Structures are given as structure tokens and as C-alpha cells.
PDB file of C-alpha atoms in Angstrom:
ATOM      1  CA  MET M  14      50.064 -31.571-125.921  1.00  0.00           C
ATOM      2  CA  SER M  15      49.627 -35.288-125.520  1.00  0.00           C
ATOM      3  CA  ASP M  16      51.240 -35.781-122.148  1.00  0.00           C
ATOM      4  CA  PRO M  17      49.197 -37.979-119.788  1.00  0.00           C
ATOM      5  CA  LEU M  18      47.620 -36.436-116.757  1.00  0.00           C
ATOM      6  CA  VAL M  19      49.531 -36.941-113.543  1.00  0.00           C
ATOM      7  CA  THR M  20      47.453 -38.035-110.561  1.00  0.00           C
ATOM      8  CA  THR M  21      48.937 -38.282-107.110  1.00  0.00           C
ATOM      9  CA  THR M  22      48.164 -41.106-104.722  1.00  0.00           C
ATOM     10  CA  LEU M  23      48.613 -39.004-101.612  1.00  0.00           C
ATOM     11  CA  ALA M  24      45.681 -38.965 -99.255  1.00  0.00           C
ATOM     12  CA  ARG M  25      43.907 -35.700 -98.684  1.00  0.00           C
ATOM     13  CA  PRO M  26      44.823 -33.955 -95.417  1.00  0.00           C
ATOM     14  CA  ALA M  27      43.027 -35.590 -92.519  1.00  0.00           C
ATOM     15  CA  ARG M  28      42.459 -32.263 -90.774  1.00  0.00           C
ATOM     16  CA  LEU M  29      41.137 -29.485 -92.959  1.00  0.00           C
ATOM     17  CA  ALA M  30      41.396 -25.824 -92.097  1.00  0.00           C
ATOM     18  CA  GLY M  31      37.719 -25.487 -92.983  1.00  0.00           C
ATOM     19  CA  GLN M  32      34.812 -27.019 -94.827  1.00  0.00           C
ATOM     20  CA  ARG M  33      33.618 -24.193 -97.082  1.00  0.00           C
ATOM     21  CA  LEU M  34      34.506 -26.033-100.301  1.00  0.00           C
ATOM     22  CA  LEU M  35      34.005 -29.597 -99.130  1.00  0.00           C
ATOM     23  CA  THR M  36      33.637 -31.962-102.142  1.00  0.00           C
ATOM     24  CA  LYS M  37      33.756 -29.047-104.617  1.00  0.00           C
ATOM     25  CA  ARG M  38      35.424 -29.867-107.927  1.00  0.00           C
ATOM     26  CA  VAL M  39      37.866 -27.150-108.920  1.00  0.00           C
ATOM     27  CA  VAL M  40      39.957 -26.500-112.033  1.00  0.00           C
ATOM     28  CA  VAL M  41      42.767 -23.950-111.653  1.00  0.00           C
ATOM     29  CA  THR M  42      44.698 -22.705-114.672  1.00  0.00           C
ATOM     30  CA  GLY M  43      48.157 -21.349-113.968  1.00  0.00           C
ATOM     31  CA  GLY M  44      48.030 -23.269-110.722  1.00  0.00           C
ATOM     32  CA  ALA M  45      51.638 -24.440-110.652  1.00  0.00           C
ATOM     33  CA  ARG M  46      52.920 -21.481-108.654  1.00  0.00           C
ATOM     34  CA  GLY M  47      52.305 -17.883-107.659  1.00  0.00           C
ATOM     35  CA  ILE M  48      48.750 -16.719-107.092  1.00  0.00           C
ATOM     36  CA  GLY M  49      47.259 -19.767-108.814  1.00  0.00           C
ATOM     37  CA  GLY M  50      49.302 -22.121-106.676  1.00  0.00           C
ATOM     38  CA  GLU M  51      48.244 -20.370-103.482  1.00  0.00           C
ATOM     39  CA  ILE M  52      44.601 -20.508-104.565  1.00  0.00           C
ATOM     40  CA  ALA M  53      44.924 -24.250-105.162  1.00  0.00           C
ATOM     41  CA  ARG M  54      46.413 -24.691-101.693  1.00  0.00           C
ATOM     42  CA  ARG M  55      43.765 -22.572 -99.991  1.00  0.00           C
ATOM     43  CA  PHE M  56      40.885 -24.272-101.775  1.00  0.00           C
ATOM     44  CA  ALA M  57      42.271 -27.735-100.999  1.00  0.00           C
ATOM     45  CA  SER M  58      42.551 -26.784 -97.317  1.00  0.00           C
ATOM     46  CA  GLU M  59      38.805 -26.081 -97.432  1.00  0.00           C
ATOM     47  CA  GLY M  60      37.966 -29.524 -98.790  1.00  0.00           C
ATOM     48  CA  ALA M  61      38.041 -28.963-102.560  1.00  0.00           C
ATOM     49  CA  ARG M  62      39.257 -31.491-105.111  1.00  0.00           C
ATOM     50  CA  ILE M  63      41.786 -29.800-107.370  1.00  0.00           C
ATOM     51  CA  VAL M  64      43.013 -30.207-110.930  1.00  0.00           C
ATOM     52  CA  VAL M  65      45.882 -27.905-111.881  1.00  0.00           C
ATOM     53  CA  LEU M  66      46.395 -26.887-115.515  1.00  0.00           C
ATOM     54  CA  ASP M  67      49.738 -25.336-116.381  1.00  0.00           C
ATOM     55  CA  ARG M  68      52.613 -25.491-118.848  1.00  0.00           C
ATOM     56  CA  LEU M  69      55.131 -25.945-116.006  1.00  0.00           C
ATOM     57  CA  VAL M  70      55.199 -29.711-115.650  1.00  0.00           C
ATOM     58  CA  GLU M  71      57.627 -30.093-112.752  1.00  0.00           C
ATOM     59  CA  GLU M  72      56.124 -27.306-110.649  1.00  0.00           C
ATOM     60  CA  GLY M  73      52.569 -28.310-111.515  1.00  0.00           C
ATOM     61  CA  THR M  74      53.142 -31.945-110.596  1.00  0.00           C
ATOM     62  CA  ARG M  75      54.723 -30.897-107.303  1.00  0.00           C
ATOM     63  CA  LEU M  76      51.864 -28.541-106.433  1.00  0.00           C
ATOM     64  CA  ALA M  77      49.230 -31.147-107.291  1.00  0.00           C
ATOM     65  CA  SER M  78      51.034 -33.641-105.082  1.00  0.00           C
ATOM     66  CA  GLU M  79      51.095 -31.108-102.256  1.00  0.00           C
ATOM     67  CA  VAL M  80      47.320 -30.614-102.355  1.00  0.00           C
ATOM     68  CA  GLY M  81      46.444 -34.243-103.124  1.00  0.00           C
ATOM     69  CA  GLY M  82      45.169 -33.265-106.549  1.00  0.00           C
ATOM     70  CA  THR M  83      45.880 -33.846-110.227  1.00  0.00           C
ATOM     71  CA  PHE M  84      48.064 -32.079-112.761  1.00  0.00           C
ATOM     72  CA  ILE M  85      47.361 -31.820-116.489  1.00  0.00           C
ATOM     73  CA  PRO M  86      49.858 -30.035-118.765  1.00  0.00           C
ATOM     74  CA  VAL M  87      48.467 -27.483-121.179  1.00  0.00           C
ATOM     75  CA  ASP M  88      49.654 -25.013-123.786  1.00  0.00           C
ATOM     76  CA  LEU M  89      47.273 -22.081-123.422  1.00  0.00           C
ATOM     77  CA  VAL M  90      48.542 -20.515-126.632  1.00  0.00           C
ATOM     78  CA  ASP M  91      46.931 -23.452-128.447  1.00  0.00           C
ATOM     79  CA  PRO M  92      43.118 -23.184-128.274  1.00  0.00           C
ATOM     80  CA  LEU M  93      42.594 -26.860-129.138  1.00  0.00           C
ATOM     81  CA  ASP M  94      44.958 -28.029-126.420  1.00  0.00           C
ATOM     82  CA  THR M  95      43.343 -25.595-123.987  1.00  0.00           C
ATOM     83  CA  ALA M  96      39.873 -26.974-124.685  1.00  0.00           C
ATOM     84  CA  ASP M  97      41.086 -30.573-124.537  1.00  0.00           C
ATOM     85  CA  ALA M  98      42.960 -30.132-121.245  1.00  0.00           C
ATOM     86  CA  THR M  99      39.976 -28.383-119.649  1.00  0.00           C
ATOM     87  CA  ALA M 100      37.622 -31.145-120.794  1.00  0.00           C
ATOM     88  CA  ARG M 101      40.010 -33.805-119.465  1.00  0.00           C
ATOM     89  CA  ALA M 102      40.165 -32.039-116.111  1.00  0.00           C
ATOM     90  CA  ILE M 103      36.383 -31.899-115.853  1.00  0.00           C
ATOM     91  CA  ASP M 104      36.057 -35.522-116.928  1.00  0.00           C
ATOM     92  CA  HIS M 105      38.603 -36.551-114.307  1.00  0.00           C
ATOM     93  CA  LEU M 106      36.678 -34.723-111.583  1.00  0.00           C
ATOM     94  CA  GLY M 107      33.325 -36.005-112.788  1.00  0.00           C
ATOM     95  CA  GLY M 108      32.121 -32.430-113.308  1.00  0.00           C
ATOM     96  CA  VAL M 109      33.150 -28.942-112.282  1.00  0.00           C
ATOM     97  CA  ASP M 110      31.824 -26.602-109.607  1.00  0.00           C
ATOM     98  CA  ILE M 111      34.489 -23.892-109.707  1.00  0.00           C
ATOM     99  CA  LEU M 112      36.804 -22.658-112.450  1.00  0.00           C
ATOM    100  CA  VAL M 113      39.691 -20.371-111.545  1.00  0.00           C
ATOM    101  CA  ASN M 114      41.491 -18.738-114.472  1.00  0.00           C
ATOM    102  CA  SER M 115      44.781 -17.643-112.945  1.00  0.00           C
ATOM    103  CA  ALA M 116      47.166 -18.232-115.857  1.00  0.00           C
ATOM    104  CA  GLY M 117      48.707 -15.166-117.420  1.00  0.00           C
ATOM    105  CA  ILE M 118      51.863 -13.681-118.878  1.00  0.00           C
ATOM    106  CA  LEU M 119      53.477 -10.276-118.442  1.00  0.00           C
ATOM    107  CA  ARG M 120      55.753  -8.510-120.918  1.00  0.00           C
ATOM    108  CA  PHE M 121      56.924  -4.893-120.900  1.00  0.00           C
ATOM    109  CA  SER M 122      57.278  -2.825-124.044  1.00  0.00           C
ATOM    110  CA  PRO M 123      56.609   0.779-125.074  1.00  0.00           C
ATOM    111  CA  LEU M 124      53.519   0.991-127.258  1.00  0.00           C
ATOM    112  CA  LEU M 125      55.529   2.109-130.277  1.00  0.00           C
ATOM    113  CA  GLU M 126      57.544  -1.092-130.040  1.00  0.00           C
ATOM    114  CA  VAL M 127      54.692  -3.581-129.497  1.00  0.00           C
ATOM    115  CA  THR M 128      54.552  -5.954-132.448  1.00  0.00           C
ATOM    116  CA  VAL M 129      51.620  -7.954-133.759  1.00  0.00           C
ATOM    117  CA  THR M 130      53.332 -11.064-132.391  1.00  0.00           C
ATOM    118  CA  ASP M 131      53.669  -9.454-128.942  1.00  0.00           C
ATOM    119  CA  TRP M 132      50.009  -8.429-128.969  1.00  0.00           C
ATOM    120  CA  ASN M 133      48.709 -11.799-130.148  1.00  0.00           C
ATOM    121  CA  GLU M 134      50.754 -13.754-127.604  1.00  0.00           C
ATOM    122  CA  MET M 135      49.534 -11.568-124.747  1.00  0.00           C
ATOM    123  CA  PHE M 136      45.889 -11.879-125.734  1.00  0.00           C
ATOM    124  CA  SER M 137      46.092 -15.589-126.596  1.00  0.00           C
ATOM    125  CA  VAL M 138      47.105 -16.480-123.036  1.00  0.00           C
ATOM    126  CA  ASN M 139      45.516 -13.724-120.961  1.00  0.00           C
ATOM    127  CA  ALA M 140      42.144 -13.476-122.716  1.00  0.00           C
ATOM    128  CA  ARG M 141      41.467 -16.018-125.468  1.00  0.00           C
ATOM    129  CA  ALA M 142      42.493 -19.041-123.384  1.00  0.00           C
ATOM    130  CA  MET M 143      40.210 -17.776-120.621  1.00  0.00           C
ATOM    131  CA  LEU M 144      37.275 -17.646-123.008  1.00  0.00           C
ATOM    132  CA  THR M 145      37.996 -21.223-124.065  1.00  0.00           C
ATOM    133  CA  THR M 146      38.190 -22.624-120.531  1.00  0.00           C
ATOM    134  CA  MET M 147      35.026 -20.718-119.586  1.00  0.00           C
ATOM    135  CA  GLN M 148      33.127 -22.112-122.568  1.00  0.00           C
ATOM    136  CA  VAL M 149      34.113 -25.703-121.785  1.00  0.00           C
ATOM    137  CA  ALA M 150      33.437 -25.387-118.043  1.00  0.00           C
ATOM    138  CA  THR M 151      30.169 -23.482-118.446  1.00  0.00           C
ATOM    139  CA  ARG M 152      28.722 -26.058-120.841  1.00  0.00           C
ATOM    140  CA  ALA M 153      29.477 -28.724-118.222  1.00  0.00           C
ATOM    141  CA  MET M 154      27.926 -26.609-115.456  1.00  0.00           C
ATOM    142  CA  ILE M 155      24.760 -25.970-117.483  1.00  0.00           C
ATOM    143  CA  ALA M 156      24.453 -29.645-118.391  1.00  0.00           C
ATOM    144  CA  ALA M 157      24.726 -30.605-114.719  1.00  0.00           C
ATOM    145  CA  GLY M 158      22.103 -28.024-113.753  1.00  0.00           C
ATOM    146  CA  CYS M 159      23.740 -27.178-110.433  1.00  0.00           C
ATOM    147  CA  GLY M 160      25.187 -23.746-111.160  1.00  0.00           C
ATOM    148  CA  GLY M 161      28.814 -22.939-110.557  1.00  0.00           C
ATOM    149  CA  LYS M 162      31.409 -20.267-109.966  1.00  0.00           C
ATOM    150  CA  ILE M 163      34.023 -18.775-112.251  1.00  0.00           C
ATOM    151  CA  ILE M 164      36.835 -16.585-110.950  1.00  0.00           C
ATOM    152  CA  ASN M 165      39.057 -14.776-113.447  1.00  0.00           C
ATOM    153  CA  LEU M 166      42.361 -13.128-112.575  1.00  0.00           C
ATOM    154  CA  ALA M 167      42.647  -9.689-114.129  1.00  0.00           C
ATOM    155  CA  SER M 168      44.916  -6.949-112.746  1.00  0.00           C
ATOM    156  CA  MET M 169      44.777  -3.405-111.464  1.00  0.00           C
ATOM    157  CA  ALA M 170      46.423  -2.640-114.814  1.00  0.00           C
ATOM    158  CA  ALA M 171      42.976  -3.233-116.341  1.00  0.00           C
ATOM    159  CA  LYS M 172      41.794  -0.085-114.559  1.00  0.00           C
ATOM    160  CA  THR M 173      44.907   2.079-114.376  1.00  0.00           C
ATOM    161  CA  GLY M 174      47.292   0.941-117.094  1.00  0.00           C
ATOM    162  CA  GLY M 175      50.940   1.835-116.835  1.00  0.00           C
ATOM    163  CA  ALA M 176      53.775   2.948-119.066  1.00  0.00           C
ATOM    164  CA  GLY M 177      55.352   0.008-120.843  1.00  0.00           C
ATOM    165  CA  GLU M 178      52.474  -2.385-120.244  1.00  0.00           C
ATOM    166  CA  GLY M 179      49.912  -1.288-122.816  1.00  0.00           C
ATOM    167  CA  HIS M 180      49.276  -4.708-124.360  1.00  0.00           C
ATOM    168  CA  TYR M 181      49.233  -6.346-120.910  1.00  0.00           C
ATOM    169  CA  ALA M 182      46.773  -3.758-119.560  1.00  0.00           C
ATOM    170  CA  ALA M 183      44.573  -4.145-122.628  1.00  0.00           C
ATOM    171  CA  SER M 184      44.465  -7.932-122.212  1.00  0.00           C
ATOM    172  CA  LYS M 185      43.492  -7.584-118.568  1.00  0.00           C
ATOM    173  CA  ALA M 186      40.808  -5.019-119.417  1.00  0.00           C
ATOM    174  CA  ALA M 187      39.477  -7.659-121.805  1.00  0.00           C
ATOM    175  CA  VAL M 188      39.284 -10.067-118.860  1.00  0.00           C
ATOM    176  CA  VAL M 189      37.125  -7.599-116.916  1.00  0.00           C
ATOM    177  CA  ALA M 190      34.804  -7.066-119.881  1.00  0.00           C
ATOM    178  CA  LEU M 191      34.595 -10.783-120.607  1.00  0.00           C
ATOM    179  CA  THR M 192      33.729 -11.441-116.966  1.00  0.00           C
ATOM    180  CA  ARG M 193      30.864  -8.943-116.988  1.00  0.00           C
ATOM    181  CA  VAL M 194      29.327 -10.310-120.170  1.00  0.00           C
ATOM    182  CA  ALA M 195      29.622 -13.901-118.921  1.00  0.00           C
ATOM    183  CA  ALA M 196      27.906 -12.907-115.666  1.00  0.00           C
ATOM    184  CA  LEU M 197      25.040 -11.402-117.658  1.00  0.00           C
ATOM    185  CA  GLU M 198      24.633 -14.363-119.997  1.00  0.00           C
ATOM    186  CA  TRP M 199      25.057 -17.225-117.528  1.00  0.00           C
ATOM    187  CA  GLY M 200      23.404 -15.894-114.386  1.00  0.00           C
ATOM    188  CA  THR M 201      20.091 -17.549-115.249  1.00  0.00           C
ATOM    189  CA  HIS M 202      21.905 -20.889-114.964  1.00  0.00           C
ATOM    190  CA  GLY M 203      23.010 -20.115-111.424  1.00  0.00           C
ATOM    191  CA  ILE M 204      26.592 -19.398-112.490  1.00  0.00           C
ATOM    192  CA  THR M 205      28.415 -16.453-110.939  1.00  0.00           C
ATOM    193  CA  VAL M 206      31.390 -14.915-112.736  1.00  0.00           C
ATOM    194  CA  ASN M 207      33.740 -12.448-111.068  1.00  0.00           C
ATOM    195  CA  SER M 208      37.225 -11.119-111.632  1.00  0.00           C
ATOM    196  CA  LEU M 209      39.997 -10.148-109.255  1.00  0.00           C
ATOM    197  CA  CYS M 210      42.289  -7.207-109.947  1.00  0.00           C
ATOM    198  CA  PRO M 211      45.440  -7.709-107.881  1.00  0.00           C
ATOM    199  CA  GLY M 212      47.933  -4.914-107.430  1.00  0.00           C
ATOM    200  CA  TYR M 213      51.660  -5.485-107.223  1.00  0.00           C
ATOM    201  CA  VAL M 214      51.914  -9.009-105.807  1.00  0.00           C
ATOM    202  CA  LEU M 215      55.306 -10.525-105.039  1.00  0.00           C
ATOM    203  CA  THR M 216      55.378 -13.564-107.324  1.00  0.00           C
ATOM    204  CA  ASP M 217      57.791 -14.966-109.905  1.00  0.00           C
ATOM    205  CA  MET M 218      56.001 -12.916-112.581  1.00  0.00           C
ATOM    206  CA  GLY M 219      58.059  -9.775-113.055  1.00  0.00           C
ATOM    207  CA  ALA M 220      60.788 -10.925-110.654  1.00  0.00           C
ATOM    208  CA  ALA M 221      63.470 -10.760-113.345  1.00  0.00           C
ATOM    209  CA  THR M 222      63.031  -7.002-113.732  1.00  0.00           C
ATOM    210  CA  ARG M 223      62.086  -6.148-110.135  1.00  0.00           C
ATOM    211  CA  THR M 224      64.631  -4.258-108.029  1.00  0.00           C
ATOM    212  CA  ASP M 225      64.701  -3.344-104.342  1.00  0.00           C
ATOM    213  CA  GLU M 226      64.147   0.249-105.387  1.00  0.00           C
ATOM    214  CA  ASP M 227      61.073  -0.773-107.370  1.00  0.00           C
ATOM    215  CA  ILE M 228      59.660  -2.573-104.338  1.00  0.00           C
ATOM    216  CA  ALA M 229      60.248   0.424-102.081  1.00  0.00           C
ATOM    217  CA  THR M 230      58.589   2.741-104.601  1.00  0.00           C
ATOM    218  CA  TRP M 231      55.517   0.537-105.008  1.00  0.00           C
ATOM    219  CA  CYS M 232      55.163   0.068-101.264  1.00  0.00           C
ATOM    220  CA  GLY M 233      54.795   3.832-101.059  1.00  0.00           C
ATOM    221  CA  TYR M 234      51.725   3.710-103.290  1.00  0.00           C
ATOM    222  CA  SER M 235      49.775   1.594-100.781  1.00  0.00           C
ATOM    223  CA  PRO M 236      48.256   3.098 -97.622  1.00  0.00           C
ATOM    224  CA  LEU M 237      49.225  -0.192 -95.983  1.00  0.00           C
ATOM    225  CA  GLY M 238      52.876   0.381 -96.855  1.00  0.00           C
ATOM    226  CA  ARG M 239      53.509  -3.034 -98.339  1.00  0.00           C
ATOM    227  CA  LEU M 240      53.073  -5.109-101.461  1.00  0.00           C
ATOM    228  CA  GLY M 241      50.693  -8.003-101.797  1.00  0.00           C
ATOM    229  CA  GLU M 242      51.383 -11.678-101.231  1.00  0.00           C
ATOM    230  CA  PRO M 243      49.668 -14.530-103.096  1.00  0.00           C
ATOM    231  CA  ALA M 244      47.772 -15.342 -99.891  1.00  0.00           C
ATOM    232  CA  ASP M 245      46.130 -11.901 -99.985  1.00  0.00           C
ATOM    233  CA  VAL M 246      44.550 -12.711-103.342  1.00  0.00           C
ATOM    234  CA  ALA M 247      43.781 -16.346-102.476  1.00  0.00           C
ATOM    235  CA  GLY M 248      41.718 -15.248 -99.497  1.00  0.00           C
ATOM    236  CA  VAL M 249      39.439 -13.113-101.663  1.00  0.00           C
ATOM    237  CA  ALA M 250      39.211 -15.907-104.239  1.00  0.00           C
ATOM    238  CA  LEU M 251      38.093 -18.252-101.476  1.00  0.00           C
ATOM    239  CA  PHE M 252      35.344 -15.816-100.504  1.00  0.00           C
ATOM    240  CA  LEU M 253      34.132 -15.692-104.123  1.00  0.00           C
ATOM    241  CA  ALA M 254      34.146 -19.490-104.330  1.00  0.00           C
ATOM    242  CA  SER M 255      32.262 -19.894-101.048  1.00  0.00           C
ATOM    243  CA  PRO M 256      28.505 -19.723-100.421  1.00  0.00           C
ATOM    244  CA  ASP M 257      29.089 -16.291 -98.819  1.00  0.00           C
ATOM    245  CA  ALA M 258      29.418 -14.827-102.338  1.00  0.00           C
ATOM    246  CA  ASP M 259      26.409 -16.512-103.932  1.00  0.00           C
ATOM    247  CA  TYR M 260      24.750 -13.131-104.647  1.00  0.00           C
ATOM    248  CA  LEU M 261      27.856 -11.473-106.047  1.00  0.00           C
ATOM    249  CA  THR M 262      28.512 -11.569-109.788  1.00  0.00           C
ATOM    250  CA  GLY M 263      29.954  -9.474-112.609  1.00  0.00           C
ATOM    251  CA  GLN M 264      32.395  -7.680-110.323  1.00  0.00           C
ATOM    252  CA  ALA M 265      36.038  -6.681-110.781  1.00  0.00           C
ATOM    253  CA  ILE M 266      37.337  -6.641-107.220  1.00  0.00           C
ATOM    254  CA  ASN M 267      40.495  -4.715-106.383  1.00  0.00           C
ATOM    255  CA  VAL M 268      43.060  -6.500-104.208  1.00  0.00           C
ATOM    256  CA  THR M 269      45.602  -3.719-104.295  1.00  0.00           C
ATOM    257  CA  GLY M 270      46.300  -2.647-100.735  1.00  0.00           C
ATOM    258  CA  GLY M 271      44.514   0.616-101.540  1.00  0.00           C
ATOM    259  CA  MET M 272      46.581   1.460-104.617  1.00  0.00           C
ATOM    260  CA  VAL M 273      43.290   1.512-106.519  1.00  0.00           C
ATOM    261  CA  MET M 274      40.136   2.494-104.639  1.00  0.00           C
ATOM    262  CA  HIS M 275      37.316   2.188-107.178  1.00  0.00           C
TER     263      HIS M 275
END
């Protein structure tokens, strides 16, 4: 995609909720809405400078304006565009301290009906694009010599699976494995890499097929008796991005309200 980046002229909030990410340079994929959008908001409230990468131009531009950041459109199915957009984001920020890979797609299909096209699309966005953004960001982090943090959004499906979501669960299991290997390979450079495995979070993803009965059923699976909100995941992401998590790497952390306890 050749669209120009969109930079807002709004001043950053004068009063920040905190200072844990003050001056940190953050790239968030899938940051236009949902969990990624809430992470961008939370990080900005802690002083971070944000670049949002997403295919949703209108929503991404609006979110970037809200947090006083920058939006760059990207087609994550295209590895060249993914690499280019990530490099442009890092160049705009003058480096990168934190990469959050939140972009993902969800499709339901019985395994016997999953096509090669279905499989490739799922993995191209949920796993391959993540590898590309990590490669670009990590090279910049190593060159700067100041370490960094990478946070990848997986899913509880990576650990439990579920009928009708075989290719989705497999792609998210790939995220967990990719995270662990990256943590092993890049730890000597001071880079931590962790993944989050959210449970059923009430976002636009899956809303088209979600019924009130589905919500009631899923609420019953959590000891807390409710489903997750984007803020529940953003809070854990903030912990991982903060100095409090400097000695934590290679983990796949459940944010499931107790639906998964391992």
C-alpha cells in the first residue's frame, strides 16, 4: 500500500495517568480498535508515543488522533507491505522500544471444510505478519543497543482449541511457539518477548456470530462469571511493557477470567 502516513497535530494529554512508559516509542499492529486500540490508549496514557498499523484507515486515523499518535495503513497479508509499514513506523518514531502485535483475524470452519486458501489467509495475518514485524523491529532494537519489549497477542485457543476453529487455534499456537523461540534467541540483546492468551473478550471480532445465549454460556465458564473487556487485556500488556516485567520473557500468559488455569 502506498498511502501516506497520517500524523495528527493534537498535543499529547497534559495530565497523564502515569509515567511508566514515558518517552517510549511503541508500534501497535491491529491498533485501530478492539484490544489493540485499548492497548494504544493505555500506553499513551502512560506517556508512550504511538504508531498504529492497521488496514482500517478511518478507525485507525481516529484512534491515532485520540492518543496523539500516528497512523500508517498496512496490508498484513502482503509481507512486503508489512515490512515497509513497520520500517516506516520505526523511522517516524526515531527507533522502537516496544512492539505490540495485536492484529489478527478469526474465521470459523469445521476442519473437513478448511481450504488451503482459508489456512493460508489465517496464518499470513496471525503468524507470518507477526514474524515480519518482529524481524524488522528486532533489527532496529539490536542496532540501537538498548533492548526492547515485544508483546504478541495469541489466544486461549492456542492452548485449548475449539470445534470449528482449528486453523485459528493452530495459528495462535504458532504465535506462542514463535514467542518462545524469539525470547530464547534475542534475550542476550536485552529484548523480552511474551505472548498474551486472552479468553472470550467482547470486541468486534466474532460479534457477527455472537448471540446473547453464547455470551451467557461463556460467562458460565469463568469463575468470575463474566467475559473479558479489552481493558482487561490492556492492563496485562501494560505490565509486560513496563519495567516491572523486565525479568519476564518467553511466557504465554492467560487472560481468561479463569477459563484456562495453566
